[in-house]
Coordinates of N, CA and C and ligand atoms in Angstrom, one line a residue:
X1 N 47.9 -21.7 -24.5 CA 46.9 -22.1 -23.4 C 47.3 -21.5 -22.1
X2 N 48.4 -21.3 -21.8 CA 49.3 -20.6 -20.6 C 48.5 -19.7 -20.1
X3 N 48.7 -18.6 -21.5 CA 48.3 -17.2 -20.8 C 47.1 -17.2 -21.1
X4 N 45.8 -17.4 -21.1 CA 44.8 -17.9 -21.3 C 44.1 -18.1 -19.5
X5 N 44.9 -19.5 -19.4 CA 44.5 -19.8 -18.2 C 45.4 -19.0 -16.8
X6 N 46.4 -18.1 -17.3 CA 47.2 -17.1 -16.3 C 46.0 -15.6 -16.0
X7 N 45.1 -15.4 -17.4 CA 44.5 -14.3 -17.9 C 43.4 -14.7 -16.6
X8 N 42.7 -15.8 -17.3 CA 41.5 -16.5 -16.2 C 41.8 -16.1 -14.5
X9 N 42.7 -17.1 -14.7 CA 42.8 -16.6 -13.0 C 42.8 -15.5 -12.4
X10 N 44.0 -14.1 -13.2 CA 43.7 -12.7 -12.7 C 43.0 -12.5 -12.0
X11 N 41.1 -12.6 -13.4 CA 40.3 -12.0 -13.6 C 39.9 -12.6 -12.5
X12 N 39.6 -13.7 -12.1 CA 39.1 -14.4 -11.0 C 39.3 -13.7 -9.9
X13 N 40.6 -13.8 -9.5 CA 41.1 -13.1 -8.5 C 41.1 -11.9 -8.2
X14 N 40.9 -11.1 -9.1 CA 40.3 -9.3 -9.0 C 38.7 -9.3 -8.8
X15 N 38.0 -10.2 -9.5 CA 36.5 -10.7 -9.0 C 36.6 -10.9 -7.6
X16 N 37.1 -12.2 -7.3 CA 37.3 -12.3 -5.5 C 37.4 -11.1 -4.8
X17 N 38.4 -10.7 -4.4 CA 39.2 -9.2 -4.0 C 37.9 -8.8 -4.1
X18 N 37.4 -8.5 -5.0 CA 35.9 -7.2 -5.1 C 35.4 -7.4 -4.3
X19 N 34.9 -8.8 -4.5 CA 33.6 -8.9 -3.2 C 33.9 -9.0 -2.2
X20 N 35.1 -9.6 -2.0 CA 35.6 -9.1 -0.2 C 35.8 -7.7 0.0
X21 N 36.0 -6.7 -0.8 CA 36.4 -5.2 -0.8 C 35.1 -4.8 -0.9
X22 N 33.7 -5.1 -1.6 CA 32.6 -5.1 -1.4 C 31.8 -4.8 0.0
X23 N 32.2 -6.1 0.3 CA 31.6 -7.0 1.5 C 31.9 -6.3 3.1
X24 N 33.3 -5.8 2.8 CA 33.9 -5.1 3.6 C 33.3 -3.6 4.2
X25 N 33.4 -3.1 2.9 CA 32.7 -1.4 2.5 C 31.3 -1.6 3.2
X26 N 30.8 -2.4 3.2 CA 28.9 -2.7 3.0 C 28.7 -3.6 4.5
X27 N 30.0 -4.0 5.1 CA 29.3 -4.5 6.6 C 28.7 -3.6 7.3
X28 N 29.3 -2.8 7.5 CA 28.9 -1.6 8.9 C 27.3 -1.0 8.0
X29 N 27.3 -0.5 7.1 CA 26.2 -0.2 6.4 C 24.8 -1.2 6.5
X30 N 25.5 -2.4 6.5 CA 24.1 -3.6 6.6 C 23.7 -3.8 8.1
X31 N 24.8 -3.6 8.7 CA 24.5 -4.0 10.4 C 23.3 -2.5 10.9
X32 N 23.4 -1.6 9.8 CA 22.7 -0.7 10.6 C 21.6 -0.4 9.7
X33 N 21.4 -0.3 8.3 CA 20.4 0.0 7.8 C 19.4 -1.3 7.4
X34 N 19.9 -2.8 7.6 CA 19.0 -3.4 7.2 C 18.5 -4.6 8.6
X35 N 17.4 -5.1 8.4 CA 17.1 -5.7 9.4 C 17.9 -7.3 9.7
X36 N 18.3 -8.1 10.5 CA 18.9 -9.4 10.6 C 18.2 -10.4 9.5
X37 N 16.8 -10.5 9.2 CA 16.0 -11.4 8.8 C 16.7 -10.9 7.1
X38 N 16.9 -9.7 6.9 CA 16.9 -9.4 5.4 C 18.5 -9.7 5.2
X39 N 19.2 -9.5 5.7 CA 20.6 -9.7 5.8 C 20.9 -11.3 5.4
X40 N 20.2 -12.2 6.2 CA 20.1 -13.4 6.2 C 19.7 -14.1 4.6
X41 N 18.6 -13.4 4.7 CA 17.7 -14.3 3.5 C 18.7 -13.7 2.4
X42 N 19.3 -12.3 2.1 CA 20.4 -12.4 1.5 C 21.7 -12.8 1.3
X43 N 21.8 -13.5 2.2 CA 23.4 -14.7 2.6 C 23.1 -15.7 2.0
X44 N 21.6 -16.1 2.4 CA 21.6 -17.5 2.0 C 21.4 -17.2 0.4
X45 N 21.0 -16.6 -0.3 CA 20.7 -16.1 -1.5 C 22.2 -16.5 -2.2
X46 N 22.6 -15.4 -1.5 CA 24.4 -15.5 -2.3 C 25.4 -17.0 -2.2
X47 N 24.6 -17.5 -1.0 CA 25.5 -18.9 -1.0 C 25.1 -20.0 -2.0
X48 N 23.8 -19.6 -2.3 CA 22.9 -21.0 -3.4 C 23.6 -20.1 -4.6
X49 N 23.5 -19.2 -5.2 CA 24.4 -18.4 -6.3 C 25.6 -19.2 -6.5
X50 N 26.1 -19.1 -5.3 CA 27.9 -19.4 -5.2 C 27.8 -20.9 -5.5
X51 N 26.7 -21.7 -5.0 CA 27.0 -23.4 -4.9 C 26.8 -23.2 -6.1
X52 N 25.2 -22.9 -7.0 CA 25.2 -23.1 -8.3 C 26.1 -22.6 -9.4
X53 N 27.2 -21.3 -9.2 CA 28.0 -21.5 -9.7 C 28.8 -22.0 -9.9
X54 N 29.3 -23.0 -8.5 CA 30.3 -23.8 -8.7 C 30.3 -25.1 -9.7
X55 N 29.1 -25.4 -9.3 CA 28.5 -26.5 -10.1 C 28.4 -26.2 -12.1
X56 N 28.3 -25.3 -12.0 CA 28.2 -25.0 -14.1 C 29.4 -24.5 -14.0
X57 N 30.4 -24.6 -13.4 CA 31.7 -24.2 -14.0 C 32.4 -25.7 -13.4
X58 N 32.4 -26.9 -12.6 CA 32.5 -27.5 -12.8 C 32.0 -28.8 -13.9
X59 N 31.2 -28.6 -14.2 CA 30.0 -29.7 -15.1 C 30.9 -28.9 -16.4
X60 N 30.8 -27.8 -16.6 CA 31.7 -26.9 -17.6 C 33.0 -27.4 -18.0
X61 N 33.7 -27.6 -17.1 CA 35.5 -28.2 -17.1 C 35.7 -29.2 -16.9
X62 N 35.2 -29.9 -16.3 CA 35.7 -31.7 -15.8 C 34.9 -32.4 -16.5
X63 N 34.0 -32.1 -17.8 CA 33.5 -33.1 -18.3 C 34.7 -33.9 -19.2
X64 N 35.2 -33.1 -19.9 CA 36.3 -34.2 -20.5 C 36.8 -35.0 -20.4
X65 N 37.2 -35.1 -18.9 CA 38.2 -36.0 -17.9 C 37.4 -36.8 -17.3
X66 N 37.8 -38.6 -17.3 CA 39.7 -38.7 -17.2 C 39.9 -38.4 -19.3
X67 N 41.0 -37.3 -19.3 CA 41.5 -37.3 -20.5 C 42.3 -37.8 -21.1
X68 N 41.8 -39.2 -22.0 CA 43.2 -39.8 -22.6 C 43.6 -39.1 -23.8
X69 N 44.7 -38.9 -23.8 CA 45.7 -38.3 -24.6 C 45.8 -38.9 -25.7
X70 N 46.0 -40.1 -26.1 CA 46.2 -41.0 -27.0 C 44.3 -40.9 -27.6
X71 N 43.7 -40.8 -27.3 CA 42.2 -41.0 -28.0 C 41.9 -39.4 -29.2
X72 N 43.3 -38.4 -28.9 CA 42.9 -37.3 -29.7 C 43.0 -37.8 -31.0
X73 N 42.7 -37.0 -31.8 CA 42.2 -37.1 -33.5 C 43.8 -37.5 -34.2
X74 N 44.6 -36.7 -33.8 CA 45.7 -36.5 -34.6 C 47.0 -36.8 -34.0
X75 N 46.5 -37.4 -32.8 CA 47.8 -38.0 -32.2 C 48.7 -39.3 -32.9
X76 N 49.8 -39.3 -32.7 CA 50.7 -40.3 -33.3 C 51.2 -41.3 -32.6
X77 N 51.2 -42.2 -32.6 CA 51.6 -43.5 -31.5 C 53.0 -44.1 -32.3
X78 N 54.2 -43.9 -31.0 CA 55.4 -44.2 -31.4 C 55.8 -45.6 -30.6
X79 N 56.1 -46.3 -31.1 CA 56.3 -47.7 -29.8 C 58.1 -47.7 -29.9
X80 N 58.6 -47.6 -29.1 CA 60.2 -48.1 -28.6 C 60.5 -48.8 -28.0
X81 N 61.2 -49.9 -28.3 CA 61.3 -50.9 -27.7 C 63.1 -51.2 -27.5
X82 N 63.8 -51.1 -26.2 CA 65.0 -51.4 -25.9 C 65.6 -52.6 -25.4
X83 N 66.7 -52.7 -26.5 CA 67.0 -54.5 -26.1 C 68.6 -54.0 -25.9
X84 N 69.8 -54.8 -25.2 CA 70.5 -55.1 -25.1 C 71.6 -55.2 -26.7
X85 N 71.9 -54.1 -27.6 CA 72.1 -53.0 -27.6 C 71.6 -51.9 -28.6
X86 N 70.0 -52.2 -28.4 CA 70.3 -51.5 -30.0 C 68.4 -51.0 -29.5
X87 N 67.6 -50.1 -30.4 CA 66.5 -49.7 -30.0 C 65.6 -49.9 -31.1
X88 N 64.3 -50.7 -31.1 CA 63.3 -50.6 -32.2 C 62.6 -49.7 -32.3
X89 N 62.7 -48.8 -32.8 CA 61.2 -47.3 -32.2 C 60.7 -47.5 -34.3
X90 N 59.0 -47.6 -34.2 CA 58.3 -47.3 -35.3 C 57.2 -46.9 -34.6
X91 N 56.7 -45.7 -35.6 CA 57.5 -45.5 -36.9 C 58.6 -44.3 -36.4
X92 N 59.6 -44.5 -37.7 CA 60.9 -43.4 -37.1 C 61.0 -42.2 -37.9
X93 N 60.0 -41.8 -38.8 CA 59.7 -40.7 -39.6 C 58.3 -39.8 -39.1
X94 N 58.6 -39.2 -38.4 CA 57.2 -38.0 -37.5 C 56.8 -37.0 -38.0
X95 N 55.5 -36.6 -38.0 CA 55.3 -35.0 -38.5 C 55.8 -33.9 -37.2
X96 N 56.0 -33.1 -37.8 CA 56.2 -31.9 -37.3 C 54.8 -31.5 -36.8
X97 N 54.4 -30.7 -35.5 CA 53.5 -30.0 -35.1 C 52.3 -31.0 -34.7
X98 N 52.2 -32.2 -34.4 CA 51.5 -33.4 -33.7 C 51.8 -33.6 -33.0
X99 N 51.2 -33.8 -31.5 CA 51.7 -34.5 -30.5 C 51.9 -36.3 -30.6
X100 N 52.6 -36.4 -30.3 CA 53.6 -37.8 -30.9 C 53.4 -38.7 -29.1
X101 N 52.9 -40.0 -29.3 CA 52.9 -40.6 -27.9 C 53.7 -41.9 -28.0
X102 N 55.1 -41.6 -27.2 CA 56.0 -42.9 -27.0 C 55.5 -43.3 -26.5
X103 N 55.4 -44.9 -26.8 CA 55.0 -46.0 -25.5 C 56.5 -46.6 -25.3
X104 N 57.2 -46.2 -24.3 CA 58.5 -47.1 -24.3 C 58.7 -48.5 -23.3
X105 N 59.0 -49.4 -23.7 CA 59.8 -50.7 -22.9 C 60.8 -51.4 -23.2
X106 N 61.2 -52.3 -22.4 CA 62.5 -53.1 -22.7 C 61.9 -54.8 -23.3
X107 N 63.3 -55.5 -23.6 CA 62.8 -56.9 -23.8 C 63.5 -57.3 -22.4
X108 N 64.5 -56.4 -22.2 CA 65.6 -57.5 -21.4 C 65.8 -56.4 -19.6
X109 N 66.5 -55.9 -19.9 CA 67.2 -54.9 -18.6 C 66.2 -53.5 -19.0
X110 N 66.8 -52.6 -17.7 CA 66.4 -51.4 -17.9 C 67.3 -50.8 -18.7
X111 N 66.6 -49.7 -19.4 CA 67.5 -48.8 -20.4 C 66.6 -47.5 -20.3
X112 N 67.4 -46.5 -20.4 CA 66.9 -45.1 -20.4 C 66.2 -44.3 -22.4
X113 N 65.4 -43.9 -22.3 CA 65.1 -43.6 -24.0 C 64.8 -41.9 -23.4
X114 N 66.2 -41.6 -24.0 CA 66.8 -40.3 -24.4 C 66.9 -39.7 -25.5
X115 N 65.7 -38.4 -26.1 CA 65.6 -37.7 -27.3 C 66.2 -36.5 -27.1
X116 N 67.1 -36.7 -28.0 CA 68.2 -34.9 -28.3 C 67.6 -34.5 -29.5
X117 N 67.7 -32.7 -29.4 CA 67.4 -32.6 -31.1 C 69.1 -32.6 -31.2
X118 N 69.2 -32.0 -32.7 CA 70.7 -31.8 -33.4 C 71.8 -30.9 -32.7
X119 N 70.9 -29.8 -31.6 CA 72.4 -29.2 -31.0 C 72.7 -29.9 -29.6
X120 N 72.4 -31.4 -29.8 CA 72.8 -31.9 -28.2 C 72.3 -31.5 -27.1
X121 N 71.3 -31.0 -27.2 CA 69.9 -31.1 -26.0 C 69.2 -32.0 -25.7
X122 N 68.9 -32.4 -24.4 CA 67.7 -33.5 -24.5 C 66.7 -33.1 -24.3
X123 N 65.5 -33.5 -24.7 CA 64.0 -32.8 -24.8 C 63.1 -33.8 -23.8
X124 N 63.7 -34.7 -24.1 CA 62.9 -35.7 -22.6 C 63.4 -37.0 -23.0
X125 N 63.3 -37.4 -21.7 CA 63.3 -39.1 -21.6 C 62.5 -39.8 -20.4
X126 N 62.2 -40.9 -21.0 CA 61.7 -42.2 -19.8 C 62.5 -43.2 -19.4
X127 N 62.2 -43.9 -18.5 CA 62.7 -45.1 -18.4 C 62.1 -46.2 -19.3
X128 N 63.3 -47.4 -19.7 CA 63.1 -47.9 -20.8 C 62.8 -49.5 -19.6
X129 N 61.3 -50.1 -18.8 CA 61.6 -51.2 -18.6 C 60.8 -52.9 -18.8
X130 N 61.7 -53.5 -18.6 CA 61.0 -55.1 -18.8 C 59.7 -54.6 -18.6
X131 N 58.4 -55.3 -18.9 CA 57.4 -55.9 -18.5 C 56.4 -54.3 -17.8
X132 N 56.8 -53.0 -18.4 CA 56.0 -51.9 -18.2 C 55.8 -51.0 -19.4
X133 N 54.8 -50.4 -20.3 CA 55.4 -49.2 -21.1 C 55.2 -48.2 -19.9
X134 N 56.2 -47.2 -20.5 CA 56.1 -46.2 -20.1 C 55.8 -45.1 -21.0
X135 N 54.7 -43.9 -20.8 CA 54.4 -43.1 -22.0 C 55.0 -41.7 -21.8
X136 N 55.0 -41.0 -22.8 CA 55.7 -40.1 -22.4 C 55.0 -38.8 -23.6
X137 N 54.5 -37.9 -23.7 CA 53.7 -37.3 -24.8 C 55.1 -36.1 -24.9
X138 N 55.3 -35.7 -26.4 CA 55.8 -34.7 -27.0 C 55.3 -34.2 -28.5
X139 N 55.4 -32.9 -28.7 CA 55.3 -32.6 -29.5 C 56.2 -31.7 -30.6
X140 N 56.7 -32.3 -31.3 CA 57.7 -31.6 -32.2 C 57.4 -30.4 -32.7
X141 N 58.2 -29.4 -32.6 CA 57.6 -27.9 -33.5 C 59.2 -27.9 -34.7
X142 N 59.8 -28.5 -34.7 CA 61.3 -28.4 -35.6 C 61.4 -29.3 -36.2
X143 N 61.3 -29.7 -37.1 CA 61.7 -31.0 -38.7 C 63.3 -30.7 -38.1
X144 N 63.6 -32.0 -38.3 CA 64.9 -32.3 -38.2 C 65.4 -33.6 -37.8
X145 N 66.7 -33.6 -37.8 CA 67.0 -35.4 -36.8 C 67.2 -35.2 -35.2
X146 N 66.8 -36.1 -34.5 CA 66.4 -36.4 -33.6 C 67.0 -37.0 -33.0
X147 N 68.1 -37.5 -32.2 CA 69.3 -38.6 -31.5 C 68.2 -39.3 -30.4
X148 N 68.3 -40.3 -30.4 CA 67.7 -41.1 -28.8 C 68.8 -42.1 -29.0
X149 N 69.4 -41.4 -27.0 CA 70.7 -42.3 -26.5 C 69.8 -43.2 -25.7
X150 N 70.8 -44.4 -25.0 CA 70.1 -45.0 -23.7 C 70.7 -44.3 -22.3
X151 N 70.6 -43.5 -21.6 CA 70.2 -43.1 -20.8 C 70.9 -43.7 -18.9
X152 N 70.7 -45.2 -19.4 CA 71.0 -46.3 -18.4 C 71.9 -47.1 -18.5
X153 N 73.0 -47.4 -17.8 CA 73.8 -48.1 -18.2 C 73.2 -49.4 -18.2
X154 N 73.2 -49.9 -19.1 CA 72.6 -51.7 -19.5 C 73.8 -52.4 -19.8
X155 N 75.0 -52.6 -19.8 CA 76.2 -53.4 -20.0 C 77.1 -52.9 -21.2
X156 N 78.0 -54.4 -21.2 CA 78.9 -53.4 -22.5 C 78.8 -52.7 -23.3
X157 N 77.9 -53.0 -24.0 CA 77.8 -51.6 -25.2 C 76.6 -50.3 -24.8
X158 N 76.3 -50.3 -24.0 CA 75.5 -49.3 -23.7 C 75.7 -48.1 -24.2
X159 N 77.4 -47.9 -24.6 CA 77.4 -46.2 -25.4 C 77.2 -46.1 -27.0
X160 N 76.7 -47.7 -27.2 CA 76.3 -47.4 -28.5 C 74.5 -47.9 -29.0
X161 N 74.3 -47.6 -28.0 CA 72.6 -47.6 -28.1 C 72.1 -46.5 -28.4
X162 N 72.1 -46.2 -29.8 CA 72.1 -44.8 -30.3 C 70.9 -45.0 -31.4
X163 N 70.3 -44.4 -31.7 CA 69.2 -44.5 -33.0 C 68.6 -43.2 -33.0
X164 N 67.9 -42.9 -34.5 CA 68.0 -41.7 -34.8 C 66.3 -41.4 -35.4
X165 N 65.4 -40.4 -34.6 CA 64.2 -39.8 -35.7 C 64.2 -38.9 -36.3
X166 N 63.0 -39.1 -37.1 CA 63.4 -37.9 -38.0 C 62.1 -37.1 -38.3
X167 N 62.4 -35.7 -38.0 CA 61.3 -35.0 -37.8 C 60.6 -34.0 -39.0
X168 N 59.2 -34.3 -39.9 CA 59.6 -33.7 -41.2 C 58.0 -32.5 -41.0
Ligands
CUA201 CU1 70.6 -49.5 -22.9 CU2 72.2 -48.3 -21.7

């Protein structure tokens, strides 16, 4: 999608540039060969152009939005739930190549929900708390296991709030 929308913009922007490089080339030329009235009725011309463009390329893009994420076809809903010391997350078997939406919260204290893949990287985390989800969208491209630490120190056992997904 990146370069796509990096491509778009260029093009945009070498479009802009023209017509000021246009506009530029063509002032001294209009001040002298055409009359004020025609110059005019051609400004206003280009500016109803310019609104109505604005307008079909807005009505074009922003219709989707607000865009919920969770309402796509093939999204996956993960619920985590952290308690004092241990983590409920279902389901804990994910596809590969779906974007996957944690809903994370606590029963009790705050707790951090930390996903490592297998070489001890973390790929993201939220905060784990009472009486809020917090969501968090990923999408796996690697089958494999998956580590989620807690993140937050929540009391004594905190270093062993460890649970494991698994990505197929
Ligand atoms: Cu839960 Cu630290």
């Amino acid at each position: 999608m990146q370069p796509y929308v990096l491509a778009i913009s260029l093009l945009l922007m070498i479009a802009v540039a023209a017509a000021f490089w246009w506009a530029v080339r063509n002032s001294a030329a209009d001040a002298q060969g055409a009359t004020t009235g025609q110059v005019e009725s051609y400004r206003a011309g280009l500016f109803w152009a310019l609104v109505g463009f604005g307008v079909v390329i807005a009505l074009a893009t922003l219709r989707p939005w607000p865009y919920d994420a969770s309402a796509a076809e093939d999204t996956v809903i993960v619920t985590a739930t952290g308690s004092q010391w241990s983590w409920e997350i279902a389901p804990k078997e994910l596809p590969a190549g779906r974007p996957i939406i944690f809903k994370v919260t606590s029963d009790d204290v705050n707790h951090g929900f930390g996903v490592y893949d297998s070489d001890g990287a973390m790929i993201f985390q939220t905060q784990a708390m009472p009486g809020y989800v917090n969501q968090v969208r990923y999408t796996f491209n690697k089958p494999g296991k998956y580590r989620v630490l807690c993140m937050e120190y929540c009391g004594l056992v905190h270093h062993e709030m460890v649970d494991e997904i698994e990505v197929k």
